[in-house]
mmCIF file of C-alpha atoms and ligand atoms in Angstrom:
data_model
loop_
_atom_site.group_PDB
_atom_site.id
_atom_site.type_symbol
_atom_site.label_atom_id
_atom_site.label_comp_id
_atom_site.label_asym_id
_atom_site.label_seq_id
_atom_site.Cartn_x
_atom_site.Cartn_y
_atom_site.Cartn_z
ATOM 1 C CA UNK A 1 4.267 21.813 -0.633
ATOM 2 C CA UNK A 2 3.682 21.108 -4.352
ATOM 3 C CA UNK A 3 2.433 17.971 -6.036
ATOM 4 C CA UNK A 4 5.316 15.891 -7.365
ATOM 5 C CA UNK A 5 3.411 12.850 -8.648
ATOM 6 C CA UNK A 6 -0.104 12.876 -10.008
ATOM 7 C CA UNK A 7 -1.929 9.704 -11.056
ATOM 8 C CA UNK A 8 -5.178 10.297 -12.948
ATOM 9 C CA UNK A 9 -7.849 7.803 -13.936
ATOM 10 C CA UNK A 10 -5.288 5.024 -14.278
ATOM 11 C CA UNK A 11 -6.637 1.665 -15.509
ATOM 12 C CA UNK A 12 -4.481 -1.430 -16.040
ATOM 13 C CA UNK A 13 -5.827 -4.727 -17.315
ATOM 14 C CA UNK A 14 -4.349 -8.227 -17.690
ATOM 15 C CA UNK A 15 -5.341 -10.660 -20.408
ATOM 16 C CA UNK A 16 -5.986 -14.090 -18.859
ATOM 17 C CA UNK A 17 -7.391 -17.312 -20.329
ATOM 18 C CA UNK A 18 -10.607 -16.629 -18.390
ATOM 19 C CA UNK A 19 -10.980 -13.072 -19.754
ATOM 20 C CA UNK A 20 -9.693 -9.577 -18.998
ATOM 21 C CA UNK A 21 -8.727 -8.960 -15.350
ATOM 22 C CA UNK A 22 -9.480 -5.315 -14.507
ATOM 23 C CA UNK A 23 -6.703 -5.138 -11.932
ATOM 24 C CA UNK A 24 -6.636 -1.340 -11.622
ATOM 25 C CA UNK A 25 -9.637 0.779 -12.552
ATOM 26 C CA UNK A 26 -9.852 4.589 -12.624
ATOM 27 C CA UNK A 27 -7.275 5.111 -9.891
ATOM 28 C CA UNK A 28 -6.428 8.748 -9.072
ATOM 29 C CA UNK A 29 -4.240 10.193 -6.322
ATOM 30 C CA UNK A 30 -1.411 12.670 -5.843
ATOM 31 C CA UNK A 31 1.778 12.680 -3.809
ATOM 32 C CA UNK A 32 3.252 15.914 -2.489
ATOM 33 C CA UNK A 33 6.908 16.833 -2.277
ATOM 34 C CA UNK A 34 8.387 15.393 0.933
ATOM 35 C CA UNK A 35 5.239 13.405 1.719
ATOM 36 C CA UNK A 36 4.868 9.785 2.764
ATOM 37 C CA UNK A 37 1.767 8.180 1.274
ATOM 38 C CA UNK A 38 0.620 4.723 2.339
ATOM 39 C CA UNK A 39 -1.116 2.534 -0.231
ATOM 40 C CA UNK A 40 -2.898 -0.324 1.505
ATOM 41 C CA UNK A 41 -5.478 -3.005 0.885
ATOM 42 C CA UNK A 42 -5.816 -6.790 1.030
ATOM 43 C CA UNK A 43 -3.809 -9.083 -1.224
ATOM 44 C CA UNK A 44 -4.892 -8.903 -4.875
ATOM 45 C CA UNK A 45 -6.363 -5.388 -4.632
ATOM 46 C CA UNK A 46 -3.962 -3.972 -7.250
ATOM 47 C CA UNK A 47 -1.276 -2.182 -5.208
ATOM 48 C CA UNK A 48 1.724 -3.634 -7.060
ATOM 49 C CA UNK A 49 -0.046 -3.128 -10.378
ATOM 50 C CA UNK A 50 -0.428 0.596 -9.539
ATOM 51 C CA UNK A 51 3.297 0.835 -8.666
ATOM 52 C CA UNK A 52 4.360 -1.010 -11.799
ATOM 53 C CA UNK A 53 2.036 1.073 -13.965
ATOM 54 C CA UNK A 54 3.563 4.288 -12.561
ATOM 55 C CA UNK A 55 7.071 3.019 -13.371
ATOM 56 C CA UNK A 56 5.888 1.628 -16.732
ATOM 57 C CA UNK A 57 6.992 -1.875 -15.811
ATOM 58 C CA UNK A 58 3.746 -3.583 -16.844
ATOM 59 C CA UNK A 59 4.447 -6.232 -19.426
ATOM 60 C CA UNK A 60 2.276 -8.451 -21.624
ATOM 61 C CA UNK A 61 -0.293 -9.868 -20.771
ATOM 62 C CA UNK A 62 -0.766 -6.615 -18.815
ATOM 63 C CA UNK A 63 -1.469 -3.206 -20.323
ATOM 64 C CA UNK A 64 -2.132 0.284 -19.014
ATOM 65 C CA UNK A 65 -5.325 0.992 -20.934
ATOM 66 C CA UNK A 66 -6.165 4.465 -19.698
ATOM 67 C CA UNK A 67 -4.988 7.376 -17.608
ATOM 68 C CA UNK A 68 -1.930 9.499 -16.986
ATOM 69 C CA UNK A 69 0.969 9.594 -14.533
ATOM 70 C CA UNK A 70 2.591 13.025 -14.256
ATOM 71 C CA UNK A 71 5.944 13.316 -12.518
ATOM 72 C CA UNK A 72 6.796 17.001 -12.084
ATOM 73 C CA UNK A 73 4.478 17.777 -14.967
ATOM 74 C CA UNK A 74 5.881 15.130 -17.359
ATOM 75 C CA UNK A 75 3.554 12.274 -18.398
ATOM 76 C CA UNK A 76 5.542 9.083 -17.741
ATOM 77 C CA UNK A 77 3.093 7.017 -19.775
ATOM 78 C CA UNK A 78 3.869 9.111 -22.868
ATOM 79 C CA UNK A 79 7.639 9.488 -22.341
ATOM 80 C CA UNK A 80 9.986 7.851 -24.875
ATOM 81 C CA UNK A 81 12.038 4.887 -23.698
ATOM 82 C CA UNK A 82 15.212 6.980 -23.497
ATOM 83 C CA UNK A 83 13.438 9.747 -21.517
ATOM 84 C CA UNK A 84 12.043 7.077 -19.233
ATOM 85 C CA UNK A 85 15.387 5.435 -18.522
ATOM 86 C CA UNK A 86 16.706 8.862 -17.443
ATOM 87 C CA UNK A 87 13.669 9.528 -15.252
ATOM 88 C CA UNK A 88 13.927 6.150 -13.503
ATOM 89 C CA UNK A 89 16.707 6.421 -10.925
ATOM 90 C CA UNK A 90 17.136 10.215 -11.253
ATOM 91 C CA UNK A 91 13.522 11.204 -10.586
ATOM 92 C CA UNK A 92 11.725 8.090 -9.418
ATOM 93 C CA UNK A 93 13.013 4.767 -8.162
ATOM 94 C CA UNK A 94 11.736 1.660 -6.483
ATOM 95 C CA UNK A 95 12.784 -0.454 -3.522
ATOM 96 C CA UNK A 96 11.550 -3.883 -4.547
ATOM 97 C CA UNK A 97 9.860 -6.432 -2.321
ATOM 98 C CA UNK A 98 12.974 -8.514 -1.946
ATOM 99 C CA UNK A 99 16.553 -7.231 -1.873
ATOM 100 C CA UNK A 100 17.356 -10.386 -3.859
ATOM 101 C CA UNK A 101 15.576 -8.737 -6.789
ATOM 102 C CA UNK A 102 17.595 -5.558 -6.468
ATOM 103 C CA UNK A 103 21.076 -7.023 -5.944
ATOM 104 C CA UNK A 104 23.074 -9.156 -8.340
ATOM 105 C CA UNK A 105 24.904 -11.897 -6.364
ATOM 106 C CA UNK A 106 27.935 -11.944 -8.683
ATOM 107 C CA UNK A 107 28.952 -8.271 -8.283
ATOM 108 C CA UNK A 108 30.024 -6.395 -5.160
ATOM 109 C CA UNK A 109 27.351 -4.071 -3.798
ATOM 110 C CA UNK A 110 29.683 -1.131 -4.444
ATOM 111 C CA UNK A 111 30.108 -1.997 -8.113
ATOM 112 C CA UNK A 112 26.332 -2.175 -8.522
ATOM 113 C CA UNK A 113 25.715 1.231 -6.944
ATOM 114 C CA UNK A 114 28.687 2.799 -8.778
ATOM 115 C CA UNK A 115 27.424 1.452 -12.104
ATOM 116 C CA UNK A 116 23.981 2.971 -11.513
ATOM 117 C CA UNK A 117 25.551 6.354 -10.719
ATOM 118 C CA UNK A 118 27.922 6.292 -13.727
ATOM 119 C CA UNK A 119 25.124 5.264 -16.078
ATOM 120 C CA UNK A 120 22.867 8.131 -15.100
ATOM 121 C CA UNK A 121 25.146 10.940 -14.053
ATOM 122 C CA UNK A 122 28.107 12.786 -15.491
ATOM 123 C CA UNK A 123 30.603 12.090 -12.693
ATOM 124 C CA UNK A 124 34.058 10.473 -12.503
ATOM 125 C CA UNK A 125 34.501 6.948 -11.103
ATOM 126 C CA UNK A 126 36.319 8.437 -8.097
ATOM 127 C CA UNK A 127 33.318 10.650 -7.315
ATOM 128 C CA UNK A 128 30.930 7.697 -7.808
ATOM 129 C CA UNK A 129 32.951 5.608 -5.295
ATOM 130 C CA UNK A 130 32.874 8.466 -2.781
ATOM 131 C CA UNK A 131 29.116 8.819 -3.206
ATOM 132 C CA UNK A 132 28.608 5.061 -2.855
ATOM 133 C CA UNK A 133 30.501 5.063 0.464
ATOM 134 C CA UNK A 134 28.401 8.030 1.654
ATOM 135 C CA UNK A 135 25.186 6.286 0.611
ATOM 136 C CA UNK A 136 26.175 3.162 2.553
ATOM 137 C CA UNK A 137 26.998 5.248 5.635
ATOM 138 C CA UNK A 138 23.621 6.970 5.273
ATOM 139 C CA UNK A 139 21.807 3.641 5.533
ATOM 140 C CA UNK A 140 23.919 2.553 8.515
ATOM 141 C CA UNK A 141 26.498 0.361 6.742
ATOM 142 C CA UNK A 142 30.248 0.955 7.050
ATOM 143 C CA UNK A 143 31.288 2.710 3.823
ATOM 144 C CA UNK A 144 34.426 0.553 3.608
ATOM 145 C CA UNK A 145 32.211 -2.477 2.973
ATOM 146 C CA UNK A 146 31.501 -1.307 -0.583
ATOM 147 C CA UNK A 147 33.694 -4.142 -1.886
ATOM 148 C CA UNK A 148 31.552 -6.836 -0.191
ATOM 149 C CA UNK A 149 29.256 -9.204 -2.059
ATOM 150 C CA UNK A 150 25.525 -9.443 -1.248
ATOM 151 C CA UNK A 151 25.950 -12.868 0.416
ATOM 152 C CA UNK A 152 28.258 -11.270 2.982
ATOM 153 C CA UNK A 153 25.326 -9.278 4.404
ATOM 154 C CA UNK A 154 22.299 -10.195 6.552
ATOM 155 C CA UNK A 155 18.758 -9.838 5.168
ATOM 156 C CA UNK A 156 18.233 -6.479 6.915
ATOM 157 C CA UNK A 157 21.576 -5.163 5.659
ATOM 158 C CA UNK A 158 20.765 -6.247 2.108
ATOM 159 C CA UNK A 159 17.484 -4.348 2.371
ATOM 160 C CA UNK A 160 19.456 -1.279 3.526
ATOM 161 C CA UNK A 161 21.733 -1.689 0.487
ATOM 162 C CA UNK A 162 18.617 -1.857 -1.711
ATOM 163 C CA UNK A 163 17.511 1.470 -0.172
ATOM 164 C CA UNK A 164 20.980 2.971 -0.794
ATOM 165 C CA UNK A 165 20.709 1.807 -4.406
ATOM 166 C CA UNK A 166 17.276 3.368 -4.833
ATOM 167 C CA UNK A 167 18.746 6.650 -3.494
ATOM 168 C CA UNK A 168 21.880 6.480 -5.698
ATOM 169 C CA UNK A 169 20.838 9.210 -8.149
ATOM 170 C CA UNK A 170 18.939 11.458 -5.732
ATOM 171 C CA UNK A 171 15.391 10.695 -6.882
ATOM 172 C CA UNK A 172 12.481 12.866 -5.767
ATOM 173 C CA UNK A 173 10.046 9.973 -5.476
ATOM 174 C CA UNK A 174 10.618 6.468 -4.106
ATOM 175 C CA UNK A 175 8.144 3.607 -4.199
ATOM 176 C CA UNK A 176 8.617 0.915 -1.572
ATOM 177 C CA UNK A 177 6.541 -2.161 -2.468
ATOM 178 C CA UNK A 178 6.352 -4.357 0.648
ATOM 179 C CA UNK A 179 10.101 -3.860 0.852
ATOM 180 C CA UNK A 180 10.412 -5.272 4.366
ATOM 181 C CA UNK A 181 8.375 -8.452 3.818
ATOM 182 C CA UNK A 182 10.358 -11.518 4.830
ATOM 183 C CA UNK A 183 12.451 -9.705 7.436
ATOM 184 C CA UNK A 184 11.950 -10.363 11.147
ATOM 185 C CA UNK A 185 9.733 -7.859 12.974
ATOM 186 C CA UNK A 186 12.596 -5.970 14.645
ATOM 187 C CA UNK A 187 14.570 -5.614 11.402
ATOM 188 C CA UNK A 188 11.393 -4.527 9.589
ATOM 189 C CA UNK A 189 10.880 -1.768 12.158
ATOM 190 C CA UNK A 190 14.530 -0.659 11.808
ATOM 191 C CA UNK A 191 14.367 -0.536 7.998
ATOM 192 C CA UNK A 192 11.078 1.419 8.087
ATOM 193 C CA UNK A 193 12.501 3.871 10.672
ATOM 194 C CA UNK A 194 15.521 4.365 8.412
ATOM 195 C CA UNK A 195 13.287 5.059 5.420
ATOM 196 C CA UNK A 196 11.279 7.612 7.435
ATOM 197 C CA UNK A 197 14.466 9.307 8.628
ATOM 198 C CA UNK A 198 15.893 9.535 5.081
ATOM 199 C CA UNK A 199 12.549 10.794 3.766
ATOM 200 C CA UNK A 200 12.582 13.686 6.274
ATOM 201 C CA UNK A 201 16.254 14.538 5.743
ATOM 202 C CA UNK A 202 16.091 14.420 1.935
ATOM 203 C CA UNK A 203 12.550 15.788 1.561
ATOM 204 C CA UNK A 204 11.663 12.692 -0.460
ATOM 205 C CA UNK A 205 8.178 11.784 -1.583
ATOM 206 C CA UNK A 206 7.657 8.127 -0.667
ATOM 207 C CA UNK A 207 4.851 5.725 -1.526
ATOM 208 C CA UNK A 208 4.789 2.861 0.981
ATOM 209 C CA UNK A 209 2.858 -0.161 -0.233
ATOM 210 C CA UNK A 210 1.964 -2.452 2.642
ATOM 211 C CA UNK A 211 -0.545 -4.722 4.369
ATOM 212 C CA UNK A 212 0.649 -3.420 7.710
ATOM 213 C CA UNK A 213 -1.936 -0.795 8.722
ATOM 214 C CA UNK A 214 -0.422 0.042 12.161
ATOM 215 C CA UNK A 215 2.975 0.699 10.535
ATOM 216 C CA UNK A 216 1.413 2.794 7.744
ATOM 217 C CA UNK A 217 -0.679 4.863 10.183
ATOM 218 C CA UNK A 218 2.418 5.429 12.352
ATOM 219 C CA UNK A 219 4.633 6.855 9.610
ATOM 220 C CA UNK A 220 2.501 8.101 6.686
ATOM 221 C CA UNK A 221 1.069 11.591 6.200
ATOM 222 C CA UNK A 222 -1.757 10.354 3.998
ATOM 223 C CA UNK A 223 -3.257 6.962 3.234
ATOM 224 C CA UNK A 224 -4.974 5.635 0.110
ATOM 225 C CA UNK A 225 -7.023 2.460 0.610
ATOM 226 C CA UNK A 226 -7.536 0.162 -2.379
ATOM 227 C CA UNK A 227 -10.216 -2.459 -2.790
ATOM 228 C CA UNK A 228 -10.538 -4.735 -5.846
ATOM 229 C CA UNK A 229 -8.618 -2.411 -8.164
ATOM 230 C CA UNK A 230 -10.106 0.889 -7.007
ATOM 231 C CA UNK A 231 -9.272 3.547 -4.435
ATOM 232 C CA UNK A 232 -12.152 3.590 -1.953
ATOM 233 C CA UNK A 233 -10.803 6.088 0.572
ATOM 234 C CA UNK A 234 -7.980 8.620 0.484
ATOM 235 C CA UNK A 235 -7.273 11.101 3.279
ATOM 236 C CA UNK A 236 -4.836 12.354 5.900
ATOM 237 C CA UNK A 237 -3.828 9.642 8.347
ATOM 238 C CA UNK A 238 -5.676 11.453 11.164
ATOM 239 C CA UNK A 239 -8.867 11.610 9.125
ATOM 240 C CA UNK A 240 -8.602 7.877 8.396
ATOM 241 C CA UNK A 241 -8.008 7.039 12.053
ATOM 242 C CA UNK A 242 -10.716 9.298 13.479
ATOM 243 C CA UNK A 243 -13.290 9.447 10.716
ATOM 244 C CA UNK A 244 -12.931 6.542 8.234
ATOM 245 C CA UNK A 245 -16.068 6.656 6.069
ATOM 246 C CA UNK A 246 -15.880 3.739 3.648
ATOM 247 C CA UNK A 247 -17.188 0.449 5.067
ATOM 248 C CA UNK A 248 -14.054 -1.315 3.732
ATOM 249 C CA UNK A 249 -11.782 1.242 5.461
ATOM 250 C CA UNK A 250 -13.746 0.748 8.693
ATOM 251 C CA UNK A 251 -13.495 -3.045 8.330
ATOM 252 C CA UNK A 252 -9.725 -2.860 7.736
ATOM 253 C CA UNK A 253 -9.251 -0.680 10.825
ATOM 254 C CA UNK A 254 -11.406 -3.055 12.806
ATOM 255 C CA UNK A 255 -9.480 -6.063 11.514
ATOM 256 C CA UNK A 256 -6.160 -4.584 12.622
ATOM 257 C CA UNK A 257 -4.666 -5.290 16.034
ATOM 258 C CA UNK A 258 -4.340 -2.015 17.924
ATOM 259 C CA UNK A 259 -1.128 -1.951 19.930
ATOM 260 C CA UNK A 260 -2.640 0.472 22.439
ATOM 261 C CA UNK A 261 -5.568 -1.870 23.024
ATOM 262 C CA UNK A 262 -3.935 -5.213 23.760
ATOM 263 C CA UNK A 263 -6.461 -7.981 24.250
ATOM 264 C CA UNK A 264 -9.061 -6.563 21.856
ATOM 265 C CA UNK A 265 -10.250 -9.312 19.563
ATOM 266 C CA UNK A 266 -8.958 -8.978 16.005
ATOM 267 C CA UNK A 267 -11.818 -9.199 13.513
ATOM 268 C CA UNK A 268 -11.158 -10.635 10.078
ATOM 269 C CA UNK A 269 -13.206 -9.269 7.205
ATOM 270 C CA UNK A 270 -15.701 -11.922 6.112
ATOM 271 C CA UNK A 271 -15.482 -12.967 2.448
ATOM 272 C CA UNK A 272 -12.633 -12.347 0.027
ATOM 273 C CA UNK A 273 -11.490 -9.970 -2.713
ATOM 274 C CA UNK A 274 -13.527 -10.789 -5.869
ATOM 275 C CA UNK A 275 -12.080 -12.186 -9.061
ATOM 276 C CA UNK A 276 -11.243 -9.138 -11.154
ATOM 277 C CA UNK A 277 -12.010 -10.911 -14.449
ATOM 278 C CA UNK A 278 -15.702 -10.422 -13.722
ATOM 279 C CA UNK A 279 -15.691 -7.791 -10.993
ATOM 280 C CA UNK A 280 -19.017 -7.278 -9.210
ATOM 281 C CA UNK A 281 -21.254 -4.699 -10.877
ATOM 282 C CA UNK A 282 -21.801 -1.395 -9.082
ATOM 283 C CA UNK A 283 -19.703 -1.100 -5.936
ATOM 284 C CA UNK A 284 -17.047 -3.840 -5.992
ATOM 285 C CA UNK A 285 -17.364 -4.227 -2.195
ATOM 286 C CA UNK A 286 -21.114 -4.871 -2.162
ATOM 287 C CA UNK A 287 -20.996 -8.633 -1.519
ATOM 288 C CA UNK A 288 -19.011 -8.036 1.710
ATOM 289 C CA UNK A 289 -20.522 -4.760 2.851
ATOM 290 C CA UNK A 290 -22.603 -4.750 6.061
ATOM 291 C CA UNK A 291 -24.371 -1.549 4.874
ATOM 292 C CA UNK A 292 -25.252 -2.803 1.380
ATOM 293 C CA UNK A 293 -28.352 -1.244 -0.288
ATOM 294 C CA UNK A 294 -30.213 -2.239 -3.438
ATOM 295 C CA UNK A 295 -28.516 0.434 -5.566
ATOM 296 C CA UNK A 296 -25.016 -0.794 -4.530
ATOM 297 C CA UNK A 297 -25.038 -3.617 -7.099
ATOM 298 C CA UNK A 298 -26.031 -1.235 -9.905
ATOM 299 C CA UNK A 299 -24.317 2.120 -9.424
ATOM 300 C CA UNK A 300 -20.545 2.610 -9.356
ATOM 301 C CA UNK A 301 -19.750 5.039 -6.512
ATOM 302 C CA UNK A 302 -17.518 7.977 -7.464
ATOM 303 C CA UNK A 303 -14.668 9.176 -5.249
ATOM 304 C CA UNK A 304 -16.314 12.111 -3.442
ATOM 305 C CA UNK A 305 -14.605 14.808 -1.336
ATOM 306 C CA UNK A 306 -16.522 14.393 1.938
ATOM 307 C CA UNK A 307 -14.472 16.970 3.862
ATOM 308 C CA UNK A 308 -11.428 18.987 2.770
ATOM 309 C CA UNK A 309 -8.838 16.516 1.431
ATOM 310 C CA UNK A 310 -10.871 13.451 2.492
ATOM 311 C CA UNK A 311 -12.206 11.326 -0.393
ATOM 312 C CA UNK A 312 -14.535 8.336 -0.192
ATOM 313 C CA UNK A 313 -16.267 6.212 -2.846
ATOM 314 C CA UNK A 314 -19.497 4.968 -1.244
ATOM 315 C CA UNK A 315 -23.124 5.538 -2.218
ATOM 316 C CA UNK A 316 -24.000 6.264 1.429
ATOM 317 C CA UNK A 317 -21.839 9.393 1.172
ATOM 318 C CA UNK A 318 -23.472 10.328 -2.146
ATOM 319 C CA UNK A 319 -26.872 10.141 -0.376
ATOM 320 C CA UNK A 320 -25.564 12.057 2.665
ATOM 321 C CA UNK A 321 -24.096 14.816 0.495
ATOM 322 C CA UNK A 322 -27.124 14.989 -1.852
HETATM 323 N N1 LIG B 1 0.699 -11.170 -14.499
HETATM 324 C C1 LIG B 1 -0.609 -11.170 -14.245
HETATM 325 N N2 LIG B 1 -1.467 -11.893 -15.007
HETATM 326 C C2 LIG B 1 -2.800 -11.864 -14.768
HETATM 327 N N3 LIG B 1 -3.383 -11.147 -13.787
HETATM 328 C C3 LIG B 1 -2.588 -10.433 -12.999
HETATM 329 C C4 LIG B 1 -1.169 -10.390 -13.171
HETATM 330 N N4 LIG B 1 -0.647 -9.596 -12.221
HETATM 331 C C5 LIG B 1 -1.699 -9.133 -11.504
HETATM 332 N N5 LIG B 1 -2.864 -9.636 -11.977
HETATM 333 C C6 LIG B 1 -4.220 -9.314 -11.465
HETATM 334 O O1 LIG B 1 -4.161 -8.087 -10.804
HETATM 335 C C7 LIG B 1 -4.724 -8.172 -9.515
HETATM 336 C C8 LIG B 1 -3.946 -7.289 -8.594
HETATM 337 O O2 LIG B 1 -2.653 -7.840 -8.390
HETATM 338 P P1 LIG B 1 -1.522 -7.062 -7.587
HETATM 339 O O3 LIG B 1 -0.310 -7.894 -7.620
HETATM 340 O O4 LIG B 1 -1.403 -5.677 -8.112
HETATM 341 O O5 LIG B 1 -2.158 -7.015 -6.120
HETATM 342 P P2 LIG B 1 -1.512 -6.520 -4.760
HETATM 343 O O6 LIG B 1 -2.501 -5.605 -4.120
HETATM 344 O O7 LIG B 1 -0.160 -5.993 -4.985
HETATM 345 O O8 LIG B 1 -1.478 -7.874 -3.908
HETATM 346 P P3 LIG B 1 -0.382 -8.353 -2.806
HETATM 347 O O9 LIG B 1 -0.743 -7.587 -1.564
HETATM 348 O O10 LIG B 1 -0.663 -9.816 -2.684
HETATM 349 O O11 LIG B 1 0.988 -8.044 -3.308
HETATM 350 C C9 LIG B 1 -4.713 -9.629 -9.157
HETATM 351 O O12 LIG B 1 -5.832 -9.961 -8.401
HETATM 352 C C10 LIG B 1 -4.777 -10.326 -10.495
HETATM 353 O O13 LIG B 1 -6.139 -10.491 -10.854
HETATM 354 S S1 LIG B 2 -21.558 1.718 -2.023
HETATM 355 FE FE1 LIG B 2 -22.902 0.323 -0.914
HETATM 356 S S2 LIG B 2 -21.822 -1.659 -0.938
HETATM 357 FE FE2 LIG B 2 -20.352 -0.076 -1.489
HETATM 358 S S3 LIG B 2 -19.368 0.455 0.388
HETATM 359 FE FE3 LIG B 2 -21.029 1.908 0.139
HETATM 360 S S4 LIG B 2 -22.805 1.002 1.194
HETATM 361 FE FE4 LIG B 2 -21.264 -0.615 0.953
HETATM 362 MG MG1 LIG B 3 1.759 -6.593 -4.325
#
């Protein structure tokens, strides 16, 4: 299983009237072919900024200031605009947070998918229509409804159409940024199950961005946990569940209702994500960490491989591993 997407030392900053917000700092991770990677963390930790940096959608006042994003060996951050517009859709695509952002209310859903196919692939209109009907069937919508307008569908169906659209040109990587937020719980579960099913069938690499830790642990192969713009833990889902090392990862797991342990009190994590204009020195988690030491406010912990494939950025691990 080879690496399809490799993010290295990515840093993205935003200019604000209070100073520079270091929204993403030195973020590195990889995604393998056919893998589902969960990217989680509290609100404001930089998850969307990572996704938008990968897709080169960061606009002023934001800027990717450092790092690389290789998709099948090609650096997306150095690609020309025309190379990039070919890569988006055909190699990497996104399911946005709200289907409203993906679908134009004045065109039929079919026309929108057909247009995307015709723009990026050398096929006839007849073939594009056939593919659009197949795509709709694949996401559980009657192919004959390709002539319907977005308002003729329910929220869950629109989200399915947004998935069909993201799949239109057979990408290898899909990023889903909170794409089920706003749907009722049952519809969310159905849309996520559909995404998992398509991922397996099409051997897609998928990055799922979410706050929903139980959902992410149920469907993802690996999980990367972000705190205040940095990845603090990155490992197989099993390793995270059985052996989370970073105090923030432990706190998140502790804060999450466990469906197999109904009645257990849900803990919230005391404190809040710091302002990233003046992020705390040293470890960005130190003001909330129950294990804080003197050195934590001075030394920035590096992401360390604590066991094969399990990475953690905490000074306690640096001490433990010498
Ligand atoms: N347009 C912007 N202008 C200024 N700062 C921004 C902008 N967008 C993001 N930021 C900064 O980047 C940080 C990370 O934001 P981001 O949207 O990536 O977080 P997130 O993890 O996706 O949060 P959520 O879970 O709420 O979607 C924010 O805390 C904010 O400081
Ligand atoms: S480096 Fe220090 S403050 Fe940061 S998580 Fe580890 S123990 Fe806590
Ligand atoms: Mg976000």
